[in-house]
Coordinates of C-alpha atoms and ligand atoms in Angstrom, one line a residue:
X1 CA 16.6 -5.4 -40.2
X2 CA 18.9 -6.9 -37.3
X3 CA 17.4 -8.7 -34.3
X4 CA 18.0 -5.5 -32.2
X5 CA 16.2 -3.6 -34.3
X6 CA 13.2 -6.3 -34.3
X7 CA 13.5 -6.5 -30.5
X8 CA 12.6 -2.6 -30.0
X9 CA 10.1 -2.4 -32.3
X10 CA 8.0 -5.1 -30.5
X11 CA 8.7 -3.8 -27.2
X12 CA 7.3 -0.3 -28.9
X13 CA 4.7 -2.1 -30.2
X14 CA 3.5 -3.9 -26.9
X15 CA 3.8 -0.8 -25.1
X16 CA 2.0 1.3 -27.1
X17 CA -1.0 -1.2 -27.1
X18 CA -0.8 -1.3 -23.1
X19 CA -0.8 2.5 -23.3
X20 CA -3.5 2.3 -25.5
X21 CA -5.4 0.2 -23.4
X22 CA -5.0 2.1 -20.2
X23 CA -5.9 5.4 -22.0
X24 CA -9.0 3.7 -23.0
X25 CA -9.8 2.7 -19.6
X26 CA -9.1 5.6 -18.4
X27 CA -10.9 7.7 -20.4
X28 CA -14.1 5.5 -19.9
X29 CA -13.6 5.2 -16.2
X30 CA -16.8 5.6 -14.0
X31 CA -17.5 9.3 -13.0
X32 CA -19.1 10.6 -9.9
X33 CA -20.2 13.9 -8.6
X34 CA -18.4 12.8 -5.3
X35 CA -16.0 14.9 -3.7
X36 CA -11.9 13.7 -3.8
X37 CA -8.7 14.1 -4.4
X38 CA -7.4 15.0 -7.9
X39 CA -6.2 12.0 -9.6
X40 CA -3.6 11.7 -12.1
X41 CA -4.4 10.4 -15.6
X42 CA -4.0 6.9 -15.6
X43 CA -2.6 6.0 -12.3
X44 CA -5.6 8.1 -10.8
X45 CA -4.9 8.7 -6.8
X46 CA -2.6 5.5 -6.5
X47 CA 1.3 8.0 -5.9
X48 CA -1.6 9.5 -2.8
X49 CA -1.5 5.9 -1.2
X50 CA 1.4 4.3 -2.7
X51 CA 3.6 7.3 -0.8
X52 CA 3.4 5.8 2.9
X53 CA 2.6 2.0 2.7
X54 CA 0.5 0.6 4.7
X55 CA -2.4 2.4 4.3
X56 CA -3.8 2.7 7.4
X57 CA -7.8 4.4 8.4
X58 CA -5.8 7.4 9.3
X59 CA -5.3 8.4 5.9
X60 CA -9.2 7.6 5.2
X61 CA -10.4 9.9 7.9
X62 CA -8.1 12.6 6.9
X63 CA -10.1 12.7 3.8
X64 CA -12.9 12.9 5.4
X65 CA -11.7 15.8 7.4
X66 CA -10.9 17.0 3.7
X67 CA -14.2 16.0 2.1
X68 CA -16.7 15.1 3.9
X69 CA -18.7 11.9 4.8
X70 CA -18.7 10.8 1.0
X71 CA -15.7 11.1 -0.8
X72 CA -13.7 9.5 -3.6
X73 CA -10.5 8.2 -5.3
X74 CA -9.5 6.4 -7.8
X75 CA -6.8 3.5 -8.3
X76 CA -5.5 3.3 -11.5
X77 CA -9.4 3.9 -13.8
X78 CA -10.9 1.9 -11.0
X79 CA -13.4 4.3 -8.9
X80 CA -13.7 3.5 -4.8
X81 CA -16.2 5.5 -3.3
X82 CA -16.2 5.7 0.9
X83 CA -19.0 6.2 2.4
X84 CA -19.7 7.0 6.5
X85 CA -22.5 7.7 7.1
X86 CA -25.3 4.7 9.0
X87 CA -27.9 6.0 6.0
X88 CA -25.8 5.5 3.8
X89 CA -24.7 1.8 5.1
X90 CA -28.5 0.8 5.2
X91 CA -28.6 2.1 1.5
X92 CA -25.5 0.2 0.4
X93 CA -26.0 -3.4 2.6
X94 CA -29.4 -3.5 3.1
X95 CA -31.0 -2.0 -0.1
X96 CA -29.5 -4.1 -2.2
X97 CA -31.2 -7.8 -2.8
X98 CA -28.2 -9.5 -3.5
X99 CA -25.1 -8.1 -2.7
X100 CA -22.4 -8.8 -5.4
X101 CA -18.8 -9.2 -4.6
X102 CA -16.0 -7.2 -6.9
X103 CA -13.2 -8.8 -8.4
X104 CA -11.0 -5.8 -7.9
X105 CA -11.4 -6.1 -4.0
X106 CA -11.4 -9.8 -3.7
X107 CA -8.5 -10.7 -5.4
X108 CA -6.3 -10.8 -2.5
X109 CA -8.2 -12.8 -0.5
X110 CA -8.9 -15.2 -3.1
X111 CA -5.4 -17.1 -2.9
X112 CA -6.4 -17.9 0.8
X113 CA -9.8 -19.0 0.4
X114 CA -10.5 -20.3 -3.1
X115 CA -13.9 -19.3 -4.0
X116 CA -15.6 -19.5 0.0
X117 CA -18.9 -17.9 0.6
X118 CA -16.4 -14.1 1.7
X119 CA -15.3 -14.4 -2.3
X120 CA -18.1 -16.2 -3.9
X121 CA -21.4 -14.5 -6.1
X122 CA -24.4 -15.1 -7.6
X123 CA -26.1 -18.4 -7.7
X124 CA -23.2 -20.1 -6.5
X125 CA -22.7 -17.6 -3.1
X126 CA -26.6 -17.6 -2.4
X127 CA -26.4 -22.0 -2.9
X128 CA -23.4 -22.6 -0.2
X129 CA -24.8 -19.5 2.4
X130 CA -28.1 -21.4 2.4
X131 CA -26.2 -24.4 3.2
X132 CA -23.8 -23.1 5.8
X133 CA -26.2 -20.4 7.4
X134 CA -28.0 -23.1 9.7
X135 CA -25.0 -24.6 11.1
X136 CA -24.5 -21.0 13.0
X137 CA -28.3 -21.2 14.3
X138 CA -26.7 -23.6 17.2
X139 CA -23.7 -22.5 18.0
X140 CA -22.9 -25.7 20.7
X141 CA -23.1 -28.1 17.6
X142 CA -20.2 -26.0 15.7
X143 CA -18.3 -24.9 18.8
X144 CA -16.2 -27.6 19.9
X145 CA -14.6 -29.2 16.7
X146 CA -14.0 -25.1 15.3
X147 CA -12.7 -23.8 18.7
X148 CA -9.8 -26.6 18.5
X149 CA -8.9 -25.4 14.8
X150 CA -9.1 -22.2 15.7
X151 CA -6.0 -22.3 18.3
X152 CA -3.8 -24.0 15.7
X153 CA -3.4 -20.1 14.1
X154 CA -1.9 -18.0 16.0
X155 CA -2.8 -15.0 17.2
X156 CA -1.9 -11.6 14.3
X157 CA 0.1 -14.3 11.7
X158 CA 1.8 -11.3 9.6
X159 CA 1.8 -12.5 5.7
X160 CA 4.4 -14.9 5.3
X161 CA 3.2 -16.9 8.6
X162 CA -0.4 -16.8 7.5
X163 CA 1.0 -18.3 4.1
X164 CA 2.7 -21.5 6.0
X165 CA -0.2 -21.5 7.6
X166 CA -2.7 -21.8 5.5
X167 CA -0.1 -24.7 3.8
X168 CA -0.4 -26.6 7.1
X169 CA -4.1 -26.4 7.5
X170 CA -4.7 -27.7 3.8
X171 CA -3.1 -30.6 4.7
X172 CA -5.3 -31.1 7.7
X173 CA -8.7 -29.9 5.9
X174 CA -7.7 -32.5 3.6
X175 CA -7.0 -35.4 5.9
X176 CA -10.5 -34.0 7.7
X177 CA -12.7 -34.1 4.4
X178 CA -10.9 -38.0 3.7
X179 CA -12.1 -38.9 7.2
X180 CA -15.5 -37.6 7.1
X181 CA -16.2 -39.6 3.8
X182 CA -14.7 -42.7 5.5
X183 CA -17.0 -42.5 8.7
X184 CA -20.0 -41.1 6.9
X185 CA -20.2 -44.2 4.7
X186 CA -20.0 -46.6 7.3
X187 CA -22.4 -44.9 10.1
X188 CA -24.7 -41.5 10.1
X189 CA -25.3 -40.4 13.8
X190 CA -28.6 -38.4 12.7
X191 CA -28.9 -35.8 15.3
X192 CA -25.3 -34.3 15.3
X193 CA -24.5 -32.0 12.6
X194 CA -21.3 -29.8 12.4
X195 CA -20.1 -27.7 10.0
X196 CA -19.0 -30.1 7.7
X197 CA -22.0 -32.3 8.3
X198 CA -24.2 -30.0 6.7
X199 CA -22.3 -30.6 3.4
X200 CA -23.4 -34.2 3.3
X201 CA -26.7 -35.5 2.5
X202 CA -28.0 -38.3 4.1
X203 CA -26.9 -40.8 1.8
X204 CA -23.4 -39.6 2.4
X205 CA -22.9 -37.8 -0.6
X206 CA -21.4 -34.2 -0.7
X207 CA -24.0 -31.5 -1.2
X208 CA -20.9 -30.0 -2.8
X209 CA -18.4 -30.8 -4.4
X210 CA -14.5 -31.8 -2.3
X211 CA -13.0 -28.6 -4.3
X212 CA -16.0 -26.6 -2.8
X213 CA -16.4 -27.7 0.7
X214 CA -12.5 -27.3 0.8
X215 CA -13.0 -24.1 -0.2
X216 CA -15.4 -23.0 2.4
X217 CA -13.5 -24.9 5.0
X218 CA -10.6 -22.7 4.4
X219 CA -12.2 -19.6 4.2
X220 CA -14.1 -19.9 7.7
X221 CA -10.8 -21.0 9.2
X222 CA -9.2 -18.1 8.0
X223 CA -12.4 -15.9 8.6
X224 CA -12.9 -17.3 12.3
X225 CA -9.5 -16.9 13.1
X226 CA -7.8 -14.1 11.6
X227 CA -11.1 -11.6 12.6
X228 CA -11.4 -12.8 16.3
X229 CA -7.3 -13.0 16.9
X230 CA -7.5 -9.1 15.9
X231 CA -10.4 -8.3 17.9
X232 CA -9.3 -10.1 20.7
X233 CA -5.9 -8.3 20.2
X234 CA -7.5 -5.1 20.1
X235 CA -9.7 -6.0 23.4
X236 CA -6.6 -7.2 25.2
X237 CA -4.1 -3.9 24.2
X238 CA -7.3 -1.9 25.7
X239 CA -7.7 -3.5 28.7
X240 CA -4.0 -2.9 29.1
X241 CA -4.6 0.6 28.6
X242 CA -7.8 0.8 30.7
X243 CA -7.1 -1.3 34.1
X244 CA -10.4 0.1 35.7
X245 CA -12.0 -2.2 32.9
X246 CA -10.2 -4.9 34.1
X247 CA -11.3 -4.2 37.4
X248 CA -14.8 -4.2 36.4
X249 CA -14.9 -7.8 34.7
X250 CA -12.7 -9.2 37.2
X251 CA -15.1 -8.1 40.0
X252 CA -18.1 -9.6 37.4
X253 CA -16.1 -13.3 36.5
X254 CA -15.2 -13.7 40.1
X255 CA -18.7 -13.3 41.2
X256 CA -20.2 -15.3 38.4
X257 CA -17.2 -18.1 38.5
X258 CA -17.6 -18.1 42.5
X259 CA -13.9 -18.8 44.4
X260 CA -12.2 -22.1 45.4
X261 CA -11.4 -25.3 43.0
X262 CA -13.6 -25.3 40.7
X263 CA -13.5 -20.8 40.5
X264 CA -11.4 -21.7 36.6
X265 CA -14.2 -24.5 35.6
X266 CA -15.0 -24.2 31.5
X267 CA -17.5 -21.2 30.9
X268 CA -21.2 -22.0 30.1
X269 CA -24.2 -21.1 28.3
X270 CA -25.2 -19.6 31.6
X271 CA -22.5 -18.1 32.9
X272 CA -22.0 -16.3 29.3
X273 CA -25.0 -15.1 29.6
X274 CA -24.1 -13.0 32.6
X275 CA -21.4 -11.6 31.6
X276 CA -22.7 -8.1 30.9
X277 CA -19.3 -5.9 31.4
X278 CA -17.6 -8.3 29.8
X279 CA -19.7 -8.1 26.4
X280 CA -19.6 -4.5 27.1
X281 CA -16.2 -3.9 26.4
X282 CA -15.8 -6.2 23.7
X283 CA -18.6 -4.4 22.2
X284 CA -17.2 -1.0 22.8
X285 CA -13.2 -2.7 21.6
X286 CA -15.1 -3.4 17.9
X287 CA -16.8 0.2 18.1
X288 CA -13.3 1.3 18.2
X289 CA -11.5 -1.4 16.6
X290 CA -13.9 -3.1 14.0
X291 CA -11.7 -6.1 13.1
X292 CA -13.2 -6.2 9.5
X293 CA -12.3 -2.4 8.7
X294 CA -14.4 -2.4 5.6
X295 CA -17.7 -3.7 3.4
X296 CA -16.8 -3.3 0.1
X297 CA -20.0 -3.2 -2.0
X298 CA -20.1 -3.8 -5.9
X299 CA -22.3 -0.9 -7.6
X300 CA -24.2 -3.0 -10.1
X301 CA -26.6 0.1 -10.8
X302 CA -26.1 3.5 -9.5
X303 CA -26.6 4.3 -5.9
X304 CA -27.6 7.8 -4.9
X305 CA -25.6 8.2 -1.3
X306 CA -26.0 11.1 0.9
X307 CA -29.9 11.5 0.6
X308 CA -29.3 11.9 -3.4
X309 CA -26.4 14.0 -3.2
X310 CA -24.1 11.8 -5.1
X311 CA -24.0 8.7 -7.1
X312 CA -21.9 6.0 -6.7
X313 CA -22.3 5.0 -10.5
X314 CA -22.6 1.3 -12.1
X315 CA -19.5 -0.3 -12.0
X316 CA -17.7 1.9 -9.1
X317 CA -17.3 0.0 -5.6
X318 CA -18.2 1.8 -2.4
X319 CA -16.2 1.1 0.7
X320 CA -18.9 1.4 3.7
X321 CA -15.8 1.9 6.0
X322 CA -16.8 0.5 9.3
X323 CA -14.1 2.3 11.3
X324 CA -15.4 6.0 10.3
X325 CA -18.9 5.0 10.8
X326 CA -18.5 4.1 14.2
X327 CA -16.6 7.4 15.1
X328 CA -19.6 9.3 14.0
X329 CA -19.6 12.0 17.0
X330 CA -23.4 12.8 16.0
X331 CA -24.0 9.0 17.1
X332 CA -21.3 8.2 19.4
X333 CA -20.6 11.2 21.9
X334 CA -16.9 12.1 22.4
X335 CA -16.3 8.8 19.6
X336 CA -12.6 8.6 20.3
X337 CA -13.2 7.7 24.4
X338 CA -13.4 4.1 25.1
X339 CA -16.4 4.0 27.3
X340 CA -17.6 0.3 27.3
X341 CA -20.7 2.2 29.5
X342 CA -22.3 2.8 26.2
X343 CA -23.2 -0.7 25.9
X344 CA -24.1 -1.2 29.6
X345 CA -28.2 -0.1 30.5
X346 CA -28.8 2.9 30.3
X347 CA -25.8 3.7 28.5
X348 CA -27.4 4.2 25.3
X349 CA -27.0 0.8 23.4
X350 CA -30.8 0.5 23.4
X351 CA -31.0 3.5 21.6
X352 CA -28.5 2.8 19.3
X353 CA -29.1 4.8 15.9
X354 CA -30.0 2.2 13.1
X355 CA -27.1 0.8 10.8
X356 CA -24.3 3.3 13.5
X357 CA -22.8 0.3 14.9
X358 CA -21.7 -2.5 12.2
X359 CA -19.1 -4.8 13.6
X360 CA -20.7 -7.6 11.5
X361 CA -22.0 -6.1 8.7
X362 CA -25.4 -6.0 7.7
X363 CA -27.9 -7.4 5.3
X364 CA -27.5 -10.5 2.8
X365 CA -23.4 -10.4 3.5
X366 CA -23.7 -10.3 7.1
X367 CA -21.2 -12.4 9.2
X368 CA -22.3 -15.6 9.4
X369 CA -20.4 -16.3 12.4
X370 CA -20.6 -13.6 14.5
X371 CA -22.6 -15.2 17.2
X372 CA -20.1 -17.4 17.4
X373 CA -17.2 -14.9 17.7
X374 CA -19.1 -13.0 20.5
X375 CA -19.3 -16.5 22.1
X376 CA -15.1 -17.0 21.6
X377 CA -14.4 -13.7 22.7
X378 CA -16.6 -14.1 25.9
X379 CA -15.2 -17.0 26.6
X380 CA -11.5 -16.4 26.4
X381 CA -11.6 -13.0 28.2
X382 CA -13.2 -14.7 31.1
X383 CA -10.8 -16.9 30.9
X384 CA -8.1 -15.0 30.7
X385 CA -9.4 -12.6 33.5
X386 CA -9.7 -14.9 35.8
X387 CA -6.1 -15.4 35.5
X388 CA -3.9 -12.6 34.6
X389 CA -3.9 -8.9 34.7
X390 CA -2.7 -7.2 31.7
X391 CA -0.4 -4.5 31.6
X392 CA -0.4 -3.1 27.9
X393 CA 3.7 -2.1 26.5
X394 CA 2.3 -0.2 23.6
X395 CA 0.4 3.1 23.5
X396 CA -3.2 4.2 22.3
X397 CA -1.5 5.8 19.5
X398 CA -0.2 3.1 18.0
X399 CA -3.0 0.9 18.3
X400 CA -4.7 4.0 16.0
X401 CA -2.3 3.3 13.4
X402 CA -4.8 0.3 11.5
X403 CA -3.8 -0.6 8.3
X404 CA -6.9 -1.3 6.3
X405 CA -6.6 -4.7 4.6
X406 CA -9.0 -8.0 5.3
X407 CA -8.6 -7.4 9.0
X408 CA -7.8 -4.0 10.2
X409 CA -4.2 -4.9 12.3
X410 CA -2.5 -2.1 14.0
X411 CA 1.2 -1.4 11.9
X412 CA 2.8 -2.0 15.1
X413 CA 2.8 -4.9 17.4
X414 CA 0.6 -5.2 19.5
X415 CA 2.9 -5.9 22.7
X416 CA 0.7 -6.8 26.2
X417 CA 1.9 -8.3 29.6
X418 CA -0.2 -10.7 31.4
X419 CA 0.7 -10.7 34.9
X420 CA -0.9 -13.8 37.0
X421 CA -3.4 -12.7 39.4
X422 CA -3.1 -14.2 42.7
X423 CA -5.0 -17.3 43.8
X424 CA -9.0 -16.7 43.3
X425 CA -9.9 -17.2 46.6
X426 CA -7.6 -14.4 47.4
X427 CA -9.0 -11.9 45.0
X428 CA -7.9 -8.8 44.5
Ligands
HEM501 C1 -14.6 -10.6 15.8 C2 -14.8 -11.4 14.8 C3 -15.4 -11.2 13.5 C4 -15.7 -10.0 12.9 C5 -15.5 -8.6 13.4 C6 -16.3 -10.3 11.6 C7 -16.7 -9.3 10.7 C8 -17.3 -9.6 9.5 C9 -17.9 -8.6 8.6 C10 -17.9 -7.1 8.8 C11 -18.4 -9.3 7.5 C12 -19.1 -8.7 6.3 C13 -18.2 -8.2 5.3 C14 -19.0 -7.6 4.1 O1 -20.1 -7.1 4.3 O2 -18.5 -7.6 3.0 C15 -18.1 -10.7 7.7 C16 -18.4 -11.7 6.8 C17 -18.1 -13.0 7.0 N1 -17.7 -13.6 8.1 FE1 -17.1 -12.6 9.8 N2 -16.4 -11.6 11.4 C18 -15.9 -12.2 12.6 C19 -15.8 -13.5 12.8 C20 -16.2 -14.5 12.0 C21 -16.2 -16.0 12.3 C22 -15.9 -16.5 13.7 C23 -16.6 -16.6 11.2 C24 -16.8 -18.1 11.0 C25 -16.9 -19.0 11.9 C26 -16.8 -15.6 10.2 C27 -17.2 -15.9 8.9 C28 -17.6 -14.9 7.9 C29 -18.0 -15.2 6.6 C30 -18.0 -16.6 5.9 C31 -18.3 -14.0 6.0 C32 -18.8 -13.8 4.5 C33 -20.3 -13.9 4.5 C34 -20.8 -13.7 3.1 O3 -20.2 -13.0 2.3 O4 -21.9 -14.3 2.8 N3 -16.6 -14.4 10.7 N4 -17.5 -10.9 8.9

C-alpha cells in the first residue's frame, strides 16, 4: 500500500469517527416542546446566524415576532432557549439556588478573565463571591483606586484593542498584587479595606491564591469597564438624540453644582443623591440599551417556562434576553420611546412589574457592582453636563443595530460631539 494510499485512509478514518461523533450528539441532543426555527441535522440553526455576522438583538426579536415570547434554536446539537418574559426571568434567576455557569457560553470570555467570579461555579464561585461581595457594601472604600483603572480602558475597545489591553493591564495587576504583598507584610492599616484588601487575611496571607486574585482582578476590570463604557456610550448617543434631556439635567446639575468657581467641584455623596433626572435617564438608556444583553442560565434540571407551557430540559441553556424583556409593551407602554419620565415619580417606576426591568440581573448572579456603576455613571454625566452639550452624528437606527456578545455594542460607531457649554455662571 503507498503512503498516499495510507494518508486517505486515515483521513477517512478520522472523519468518519468525527461524523460519527456529531451524529451521536446530534441524535441525543436535548429536545423541547419550544417553538423555533427548523434546524438542520447537525449544524442545527447555525447557516440562520452564521448568514449576517454579527448577530445583533434584531435578529432575536424577529423571532420573537415569529414565535413568540419563548422560542428556540439550536447551534450545532447544543439547544439555547430565549426566554422574555419577567415570570419567566424570576423562574430562571431567582428559582434556582445556585445558579450554574455553562461552558458553552463562557468560553469566550474565559481567555479575558481566567476563572473570575462572571466564569467561575460551584464551590469555587460561591467561596470568592462571599469574599468579594462586602467590598461593594461601601462603595467609597472601592471607589477611588477602581475609578483610576477604570480610565486606563478606553471607552468601546473593539477586539483586538481589548486584547492589548488586557496585555497591558496584566502587567500592571501584576506589579499591583507584588506591591500589596510588599506593603502588607510590613504594615496593616486595619480600617481601610479595598478590593484587593479583602483577599488578605490579617496575617497578610492571601485568602486566595495569586493565580486566583489575579483572576478576579482581571475579570472586574474588564467587567467594570467594558459594561459601564457601553452604557455610558449608549447614555451619551441618546442624549445626542434627545437635547430636551440634556436640557433637563443641565437645568438639575446647575442647580445642585450652584454657579461661579467652584460650580465643576468633584461630585459627592450628597450631590449624587439629588440627581434624580439624571438617574432617570440613565435608568431609562439601560431599559433601552441593557449593556449586558443577556443572562445565560445553565439548565441543570428541567425548567417549565411559560406557566408550564414548555420545558427548557436538563442540559439546554436559556438565554433570559434582557433586551426583549425590557421592550415588553404589556410592562413598558409604547417600549421603543425613550421616556426617562418612567423613572421620575409618578412615572411608574414605583410600580414597576417584578423581574420587567433587569439591567443587573437578578438573584445569586446578580451584578456585584452595580451600585457602583450607577455611582460612575452619575458621576461622569454630571460631569460631563456641566461641560459640554452633545450633539449625537449617528442615528437611532443604528444605535438599534446591538450585536449580542458580553456587552451588547451597537455594529456601528457610536459617533457623538461634545460642544463646550459656555461659562457656568452664564448658563444656558
Ligand atoms: C452599567 C454597568 C453594568 C451592567 C449593565 C452590568 C450588568 C451585569 C449583569 C446583567 C450581570 C449578571 C449576568 C448574569 O446573570 O449572568 C452582571 C454580573 C457581574 N457584574 Fe456587572 N454590570 C455592570 C457593571 C459592573 C461593574 C462596575 C462591575 C465591577 C466593579 C461588575 C462586575 C460584575 C461581576 C463580577 C459579575 C458576575 C457576578 C457573578 O456571576 O457572581 N459589573 N453584570
Amino acid at each position: 500500500m503507498s503512503v498516499w494510499t495510507a494518508c486517505w485512509q486515515g483521513l477517512g478514518l478520522v472523519v468518519g469517527a468525527l461524523l460519527a461523533v456529531f451524529s451521536w450528539l446530534w441524535i441525543t441532543r436535548p429536545r423541547t416542546n419550544a417553538p423555533g426555527p427548523t434546524p438542520l441535522p447537525l449544524l442545527g440553526n447555525l447557516p440562520h446566524f452564521w448568514r449576517n455576522l454579527p448577530v445583533v438583538v434584531n435578529d432575536f426579536r424577529k423571532l420573537q415576532r415569529c414565535y413568540g415570547d419563548v422560542f428556540r434554536f439550536y447551534l450545532g446539537p447544543k439547544l439555547i432557549l430565549v426566554a422574555t418574559q419577567p415570570n419567566d426571568a424570576r423562574r430562571l434567576l431567582v428559582g434556582c439556588k445556585m445558579r450554574e455557569r455553562d461552558d458553552f457560553t463562557t468560553r469566550a470570555l474565559f481567555a479575558y478573565t481566567g476563572n473570575g467570579l462572571i466564569v467561575s461555579k460551584g464551590e469555587l464561585w460561591k467561596a470568592h463571591r462571599k469574599i468579594i461581595e462586602p467590598t461593594f457594601h461601601s462603595e467609597k472604600r472601592f471607589y477611588q483606586p477602581w475609578l483610576q483603572i477604570d480610565w486606563i480602558i478606553s471607552l468601546t475597545p473593539d477586539g483586538e484593542a481589548l486584547k492589548e489591553q488586557m496585555t497591558v493591564l496584566n502587567g500592571i495587576v501584576k506589579k499591583g498584587i507584588a506591591l500589596l504583598r510588599e506593603k502588607r507584610l510590613k504594615a496593616l492599616p486595619k480600617k481601610r479595606k479595598t478590593f484587593l484588601d479583602v483577599m488578605i487575611d490579617d496575617r497578610g496571607n492571601f485568602l486566595l491564591s495569586e493565580n486566583e486574585v489575579f483572576d478576579e482582578v482581571r475579570t472586574f476590570v474588564l467587567a467594570a469597564s467594558d459594561s459601564t463604557a457601553t452604557a455610558l456610550s449608549c447614555i451619551f448617543a441618546l442624549l445626542g438624540l434627545h437635547p430636551e434631556w440634556q436640557d433637563a439635567i443641565q437645568k438639575e446639575v446647575d442647580e445642585i453644582f450652584g454657579t461661579g468657581d467652584h460650580y465643576l467641584r468633584p461630585a459627592i455623596d450628597s450631590d449624587l443623591a439629588q440627581l434624580k433626572v439624571t438617574e432617570a435617564v440613565i435608568k431609562e438608556s439601560l431599559r433601552l440599551f441593557p449593556a449586558v444583553p443577556v443572562a445565560p442560565v445553565f439548565a441543570s434540571e428541567d425548567i417549565p417556562l411559560s406557566y408550564g407551557r414548555y420545558v427548557a430540559p436538563r442540559g439546554s441553556v436559556v438565554f433570559v434576553f434582557l433586551n426583549l424583556l425590557h421592550r415588553q409593551p404589556a410592562f413598558f407602554p409604547d417600549p421603543d420611546k425613550f421616556d426617562p419620565r418612567r423613572f421620575l415619580v409618578g412615572g411608574g417606576a414605583g410600580a414597576l412589574f417584578p423581574y420587567s426591568y433587569l439591567p443587573f440581573g437578578a438573584g445569586s448572579r446578580l451584578c456585584v457592582g452595580a451600585r457602583f456603576a450607577m455611582l460612575v455613571m452619575k458621576t461622569t454625566l454630571a460631569m460631563v453636563m456641566r461641560q459640554f452639550r452633545i450633539v449625537a452624528s449617528c442615528t437611532r437606527e443604528e444605535l438599534e443595530e446591538i450585536a449580542v456578545f458580553i456587552t451588547g455594542k451597537p455594529v456601528r460607531d457610536i459617533r457623538i460631539k461634545c460642544i463646550p457649554r459656555s461659562a457656568p455662571t452664564m448658563k444656558n
